[in-house]
mmCIF file of C-alpha atoms in Angstrom:
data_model
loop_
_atom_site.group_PDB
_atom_site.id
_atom_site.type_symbol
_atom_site.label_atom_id
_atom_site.label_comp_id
_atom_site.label_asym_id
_atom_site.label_seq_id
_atom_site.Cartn_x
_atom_site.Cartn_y
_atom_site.Cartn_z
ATOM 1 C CA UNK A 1 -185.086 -63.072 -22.298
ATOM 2 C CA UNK A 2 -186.227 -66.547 -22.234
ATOM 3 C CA UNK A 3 -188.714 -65.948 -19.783
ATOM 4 C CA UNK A 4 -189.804 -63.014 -21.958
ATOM 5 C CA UNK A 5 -190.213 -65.046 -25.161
ATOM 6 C CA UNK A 6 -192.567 -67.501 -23.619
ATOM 7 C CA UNK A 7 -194.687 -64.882 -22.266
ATOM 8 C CA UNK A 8 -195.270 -63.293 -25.600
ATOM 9 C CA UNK A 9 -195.730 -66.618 -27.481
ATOM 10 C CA UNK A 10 -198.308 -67.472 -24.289
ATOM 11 C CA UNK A 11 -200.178 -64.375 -25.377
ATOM 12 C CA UNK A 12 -199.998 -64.872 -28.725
ATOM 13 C CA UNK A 13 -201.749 -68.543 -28.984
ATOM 14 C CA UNK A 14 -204.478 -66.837 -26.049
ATOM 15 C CA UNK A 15 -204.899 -63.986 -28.534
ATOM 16 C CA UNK A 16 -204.577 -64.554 -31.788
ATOM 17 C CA UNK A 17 -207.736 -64.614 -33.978
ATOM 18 C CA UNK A 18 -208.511 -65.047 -37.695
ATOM 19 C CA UNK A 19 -211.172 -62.719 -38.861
ATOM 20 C CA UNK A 20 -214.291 -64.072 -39.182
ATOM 21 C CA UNK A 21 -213.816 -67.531 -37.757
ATOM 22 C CA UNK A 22 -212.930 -66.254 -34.434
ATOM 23 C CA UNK A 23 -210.220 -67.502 -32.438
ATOM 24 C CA UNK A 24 -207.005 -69.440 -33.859
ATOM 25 C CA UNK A 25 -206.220 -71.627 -31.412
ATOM 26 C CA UNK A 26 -209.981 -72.266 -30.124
ATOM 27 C CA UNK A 27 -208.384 -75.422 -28.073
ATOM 28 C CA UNK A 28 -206.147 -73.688 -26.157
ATOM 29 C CA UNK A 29 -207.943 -75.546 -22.779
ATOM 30 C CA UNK A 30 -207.482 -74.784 -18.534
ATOM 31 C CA UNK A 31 -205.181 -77.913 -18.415
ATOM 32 C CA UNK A 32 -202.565 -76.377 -21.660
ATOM 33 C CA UNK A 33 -202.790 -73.382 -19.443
ATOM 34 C CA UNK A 34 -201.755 -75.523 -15.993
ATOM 35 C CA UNK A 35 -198.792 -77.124 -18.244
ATOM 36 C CA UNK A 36 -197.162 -73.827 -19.152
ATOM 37 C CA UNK A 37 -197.262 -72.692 -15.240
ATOM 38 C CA UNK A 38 -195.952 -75.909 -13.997
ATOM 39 C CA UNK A 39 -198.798 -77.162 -12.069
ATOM 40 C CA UNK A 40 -199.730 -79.620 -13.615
ATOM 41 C CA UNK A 41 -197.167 -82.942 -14.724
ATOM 42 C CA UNK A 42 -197.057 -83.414 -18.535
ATOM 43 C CA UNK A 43 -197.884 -86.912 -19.181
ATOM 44 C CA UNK A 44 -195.150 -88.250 -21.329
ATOM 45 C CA UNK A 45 -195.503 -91.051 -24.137
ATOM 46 C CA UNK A 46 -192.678 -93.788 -24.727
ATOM 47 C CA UNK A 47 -192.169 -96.098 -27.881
ATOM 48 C CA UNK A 48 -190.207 -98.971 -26.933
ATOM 49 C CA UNK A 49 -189.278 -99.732 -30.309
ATOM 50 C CA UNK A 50 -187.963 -96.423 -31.725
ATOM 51 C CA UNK A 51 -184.458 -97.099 -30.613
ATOM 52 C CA UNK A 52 -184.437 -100.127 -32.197
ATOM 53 C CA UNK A 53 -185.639 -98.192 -35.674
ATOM 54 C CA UNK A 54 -182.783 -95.920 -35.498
ATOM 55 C CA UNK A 55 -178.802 -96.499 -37.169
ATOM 56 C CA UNK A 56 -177.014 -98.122 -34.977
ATOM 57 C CA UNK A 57 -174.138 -95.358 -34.929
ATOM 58 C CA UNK A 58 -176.886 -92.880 -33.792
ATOM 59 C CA UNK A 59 -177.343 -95.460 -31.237
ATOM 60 C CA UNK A 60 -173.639 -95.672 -30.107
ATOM 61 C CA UNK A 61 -173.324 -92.052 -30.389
ATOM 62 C CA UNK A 62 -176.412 -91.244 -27.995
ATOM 63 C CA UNK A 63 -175.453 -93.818 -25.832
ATOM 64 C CA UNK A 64 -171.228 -92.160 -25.799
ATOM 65 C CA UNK A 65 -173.429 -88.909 -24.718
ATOM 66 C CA UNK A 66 -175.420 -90.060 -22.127
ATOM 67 C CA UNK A 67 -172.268 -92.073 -20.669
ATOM 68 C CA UNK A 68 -170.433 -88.437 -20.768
ATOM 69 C CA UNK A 69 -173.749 -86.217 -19.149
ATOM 70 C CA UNK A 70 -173.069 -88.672 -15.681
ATOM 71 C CA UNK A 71 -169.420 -87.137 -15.773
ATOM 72 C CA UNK A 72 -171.266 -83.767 -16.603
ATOM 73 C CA UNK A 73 -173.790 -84.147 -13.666
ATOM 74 C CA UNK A 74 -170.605 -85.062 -11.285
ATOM 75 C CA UNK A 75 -168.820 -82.029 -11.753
ATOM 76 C CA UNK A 76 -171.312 -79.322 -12.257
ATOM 77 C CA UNK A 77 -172.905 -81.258 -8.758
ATOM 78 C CA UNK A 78 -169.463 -79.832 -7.274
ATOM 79 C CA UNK A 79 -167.668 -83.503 -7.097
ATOM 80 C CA UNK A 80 -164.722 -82.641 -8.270
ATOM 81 C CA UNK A 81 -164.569 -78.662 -6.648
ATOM 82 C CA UNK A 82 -162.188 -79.294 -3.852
ATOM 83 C CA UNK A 83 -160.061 -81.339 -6.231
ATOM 84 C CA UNK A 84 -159.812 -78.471 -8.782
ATOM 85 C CA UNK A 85 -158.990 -76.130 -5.564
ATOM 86 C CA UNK A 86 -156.426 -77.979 -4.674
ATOM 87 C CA UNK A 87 -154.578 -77.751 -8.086
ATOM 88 C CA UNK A 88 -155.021 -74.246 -8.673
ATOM 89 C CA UNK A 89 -153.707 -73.314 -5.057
ATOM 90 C CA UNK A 90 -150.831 -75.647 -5.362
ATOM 91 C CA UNK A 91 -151.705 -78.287 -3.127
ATOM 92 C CA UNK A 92 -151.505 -80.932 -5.288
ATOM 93 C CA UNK A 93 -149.287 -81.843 -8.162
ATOM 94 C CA UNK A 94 -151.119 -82.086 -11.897
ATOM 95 C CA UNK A 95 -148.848 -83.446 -14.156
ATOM 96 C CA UNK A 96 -151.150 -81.451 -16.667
ATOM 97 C CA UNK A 97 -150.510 -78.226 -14.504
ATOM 98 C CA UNK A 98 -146.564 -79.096 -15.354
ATOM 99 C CA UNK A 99 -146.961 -79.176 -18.956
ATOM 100 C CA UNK A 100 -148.662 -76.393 -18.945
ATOM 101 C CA UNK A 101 -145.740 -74.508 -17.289
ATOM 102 C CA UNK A 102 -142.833 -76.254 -19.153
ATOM 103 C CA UNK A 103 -144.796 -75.052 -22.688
ATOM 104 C CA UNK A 104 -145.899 -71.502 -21.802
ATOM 105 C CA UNK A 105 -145.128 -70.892 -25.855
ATOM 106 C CA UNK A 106 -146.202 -73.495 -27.756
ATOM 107 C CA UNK A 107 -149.492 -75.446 -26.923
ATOM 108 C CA UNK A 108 -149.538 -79.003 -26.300
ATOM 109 C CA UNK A 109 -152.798 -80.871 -27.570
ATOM 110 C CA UNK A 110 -155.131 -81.984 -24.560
ATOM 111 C CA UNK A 111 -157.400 -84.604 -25.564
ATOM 112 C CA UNK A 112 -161.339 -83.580 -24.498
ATOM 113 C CA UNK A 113 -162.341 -86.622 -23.873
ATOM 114 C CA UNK A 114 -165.918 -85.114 -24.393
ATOM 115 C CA UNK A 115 -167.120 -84.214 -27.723
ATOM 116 C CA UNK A 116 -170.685 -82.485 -27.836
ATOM 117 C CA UNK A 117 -170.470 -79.141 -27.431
ATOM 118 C CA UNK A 118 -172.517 -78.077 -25.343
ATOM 119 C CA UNK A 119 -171.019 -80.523 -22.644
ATOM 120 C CA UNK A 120 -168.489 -78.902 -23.177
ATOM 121 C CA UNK A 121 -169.455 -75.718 -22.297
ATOM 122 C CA UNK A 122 -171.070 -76.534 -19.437
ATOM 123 C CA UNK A 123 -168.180 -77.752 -17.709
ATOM 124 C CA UNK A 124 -166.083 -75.384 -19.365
ATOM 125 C CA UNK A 125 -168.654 -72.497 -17.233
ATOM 126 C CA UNK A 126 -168.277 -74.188 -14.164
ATOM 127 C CA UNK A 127 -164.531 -74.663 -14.283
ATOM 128 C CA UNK A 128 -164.145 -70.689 -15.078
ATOM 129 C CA UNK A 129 -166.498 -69.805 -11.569
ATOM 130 C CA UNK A 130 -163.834 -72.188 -9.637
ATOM 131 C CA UNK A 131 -161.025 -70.553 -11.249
ATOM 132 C CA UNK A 132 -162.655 -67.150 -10.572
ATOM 133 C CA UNK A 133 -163.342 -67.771 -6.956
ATOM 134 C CA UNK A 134 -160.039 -68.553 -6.118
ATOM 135 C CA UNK A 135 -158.106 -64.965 -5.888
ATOM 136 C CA UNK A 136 -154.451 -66.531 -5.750
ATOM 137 C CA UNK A 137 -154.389 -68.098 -9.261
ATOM 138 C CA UNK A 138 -151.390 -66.180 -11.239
ATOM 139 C CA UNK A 139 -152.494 -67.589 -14.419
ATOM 140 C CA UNK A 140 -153.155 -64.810 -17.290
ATOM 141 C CA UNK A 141 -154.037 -67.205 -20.208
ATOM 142 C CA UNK A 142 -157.340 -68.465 -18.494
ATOM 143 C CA UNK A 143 -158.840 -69.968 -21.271
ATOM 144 C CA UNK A 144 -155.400 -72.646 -22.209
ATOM 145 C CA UNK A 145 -155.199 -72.936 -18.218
ATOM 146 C CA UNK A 146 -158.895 -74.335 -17.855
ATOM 147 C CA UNK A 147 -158.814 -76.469 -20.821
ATOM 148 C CA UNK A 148 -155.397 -77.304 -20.555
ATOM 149 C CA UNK A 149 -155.020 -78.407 -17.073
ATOM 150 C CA UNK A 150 -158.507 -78.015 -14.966
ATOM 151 C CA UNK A 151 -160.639 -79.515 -17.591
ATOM 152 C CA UNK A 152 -158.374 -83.167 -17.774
ATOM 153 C CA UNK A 153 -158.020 -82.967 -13.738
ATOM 154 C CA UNK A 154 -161.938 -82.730 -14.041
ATOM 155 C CA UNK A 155 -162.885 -85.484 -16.063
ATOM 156 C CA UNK A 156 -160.634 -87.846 -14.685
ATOM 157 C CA UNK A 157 -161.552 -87.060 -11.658
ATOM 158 C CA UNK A 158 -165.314 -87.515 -12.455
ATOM 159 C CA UNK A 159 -164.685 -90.754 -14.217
ATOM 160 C CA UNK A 160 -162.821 -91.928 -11.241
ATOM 161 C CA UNK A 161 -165.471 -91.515 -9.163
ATOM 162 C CA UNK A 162 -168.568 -92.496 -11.450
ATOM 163 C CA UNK A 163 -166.898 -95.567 -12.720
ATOM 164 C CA UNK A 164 -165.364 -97.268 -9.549
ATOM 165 C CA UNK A 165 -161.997 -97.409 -10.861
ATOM 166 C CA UNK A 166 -158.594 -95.830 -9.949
ATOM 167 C CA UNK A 167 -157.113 -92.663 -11.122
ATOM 168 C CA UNK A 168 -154.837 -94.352 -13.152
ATOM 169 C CA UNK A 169 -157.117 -96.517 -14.867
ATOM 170 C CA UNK A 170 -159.092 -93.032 -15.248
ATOM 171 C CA UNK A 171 -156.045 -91.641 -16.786
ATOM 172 C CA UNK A 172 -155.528 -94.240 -18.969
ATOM 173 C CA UNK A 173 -159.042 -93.973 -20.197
ATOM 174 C CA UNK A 174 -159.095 -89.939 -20.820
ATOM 175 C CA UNK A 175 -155.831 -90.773 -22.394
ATOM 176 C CA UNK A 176 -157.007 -93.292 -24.921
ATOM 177 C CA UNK A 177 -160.185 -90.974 -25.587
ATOM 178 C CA UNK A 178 -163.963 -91.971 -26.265
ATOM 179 C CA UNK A 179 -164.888 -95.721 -27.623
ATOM 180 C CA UNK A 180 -165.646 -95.136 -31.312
ATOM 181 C CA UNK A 181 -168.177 -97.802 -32.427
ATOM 182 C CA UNK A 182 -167.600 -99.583 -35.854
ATOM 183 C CA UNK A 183 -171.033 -98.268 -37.380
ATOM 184 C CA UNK A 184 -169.872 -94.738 -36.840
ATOM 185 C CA UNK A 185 -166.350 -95.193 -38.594
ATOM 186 C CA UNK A 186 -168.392 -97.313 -41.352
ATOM 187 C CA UNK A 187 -170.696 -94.540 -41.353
ATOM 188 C CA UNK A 188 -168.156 -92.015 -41.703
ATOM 189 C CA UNK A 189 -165.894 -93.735 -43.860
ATOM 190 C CA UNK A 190 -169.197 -93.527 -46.189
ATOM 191 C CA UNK A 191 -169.731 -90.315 -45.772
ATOM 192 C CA UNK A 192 -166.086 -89.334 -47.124
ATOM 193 C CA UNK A 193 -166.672 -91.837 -50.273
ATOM 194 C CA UNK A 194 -169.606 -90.263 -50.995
ATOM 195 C CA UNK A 195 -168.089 -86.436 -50.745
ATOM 196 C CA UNK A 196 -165.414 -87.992 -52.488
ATOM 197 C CA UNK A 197 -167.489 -89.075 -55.608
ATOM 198 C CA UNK A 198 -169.333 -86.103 -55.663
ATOM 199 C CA UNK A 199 -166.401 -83.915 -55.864
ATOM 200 C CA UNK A 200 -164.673 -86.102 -58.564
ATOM 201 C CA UNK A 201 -161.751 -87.069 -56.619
ATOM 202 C CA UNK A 202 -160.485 -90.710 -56.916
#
C-alpha cells in the first residue's frame, strides 16, 4: 500500500492541471523526478542552533530516545537472538522467566524501560518472529510471555552490550528505569497545575 500511495501522489503532482493556467505544479523538474526514484542523494540542510531554541525537556526527552534507538538497533540487528533462544529453550535461567511461572494468575508489573511507542513495537515484532521460530516454546499467553520475560532479557541484554557494563549493572539500570530530567518533571508538574486550574480543583 505504501508503495501504491506514492505512485498515485507521483502522478498526481505530474498531472494535475488548473484550467486555463495550465499545469499545477509547472516546477515539478528532472532532478524532483531523480529524488523520488532514489538516484539521486537529497541534499540535506542543518541549523546548528535549533536545538539550542528548543525546551530543554524536549531536549532531554529526544536525547532519552535516541539513547534507547542504539538498544533498538542492537536487537532488531539480531544481538541479542541467541540470548533470547537460549531462554525460551531452557538453556539458561531468567529470573524473569521464573516469575513468570510462579504468577501464571496474577500479573506482575515489568518495567519497559522504553517508553515511545513505536520502539516499542519494533522490538516487540522482532521478539514475536524469535518466539515463533522456535517450535518447542509451551507458552500459550504469548503476548505476557514476550513482554514479561523476553522483552527485559532483551534490553538488558542490549544495554549490556552497548554500554560496556555488566549484566548486573544492566539489571540494575532496567530496574531503576529511564533518567527523568528535572525540566520534564517541572514541565509536567506544570502541566497538572494548569489542568488543575482549569478544571477548578484546588
Amino acid at each position: 500500500m505504501p508503495a501504491i500511495r506514492e505512485w498515485w501522489c507521483l502522478r498526481l503532482i505530474e498531472r494535475f492541471e488548473t484550467e486555463g493556467h495550465g499545469k499545477r505544479f509547472a516546477h515539478w523538474t528532472e532532478e524532483a523526478r531523480c529524488l523520488t526514484e532514489g538516484t539521486l542523494r537529497p541534499l540535506y540542510r542543518s541549523f546548528p542552533g535549533l536545538t539550542h531554541d528548543l525546551p530543554q525537556h524536549v531536549v532531554a526527552s529526544r536525547n532519552r530516545k535516541l539513547s534507547n534507538q542504539a538498544l533498538v538497533d542492537f536487537i532488531v540487528a539480531r544481538g541479542t537472538d541467541n540470548h533470547i533462544q537460549s531462554i525460551i529453550s531452557g538453556q539458561k535461567k531468567s529470573q524473569w522467566l521464573d516469575t513468570f511461572s510462579k504468577c501464571s494468575i496474577k500479573k506482575v508489573p515489568v518495567p519497559l524501560f522504553i517508553e515511545d511507542q513505536e520502539q516499542i513495537d519494533i522490538i516487540y515484532t522482532h521478539l514475536t518472529s524469535i518466539l515463533n521460530s522456535t517450535p518447542t516454546h509451551t507458552h500459550s499467553d504469548q503476548i505476557r510471555f514476550i513482554m514479561d520475560v523476553l522483552f527485559p532479557e532483551s534490553i538488558i541484554c542490549a544495554l549490556a552490550v552497548v554500554e560496556h557494563v555488566s549484566i548486573m549493572e544492566a539489571e540494575e539500570k532496567f530496574l531503576r528505569g529511564p533518567v527523568i530530567d528535572a525540566s520534564e518533571r517541572e514541565h509536567f508538574d506544570s502541566r497538572i497545575k494548569k489542568q488543575l486550574k482549569k478544571s477548578g480543583k484546588p
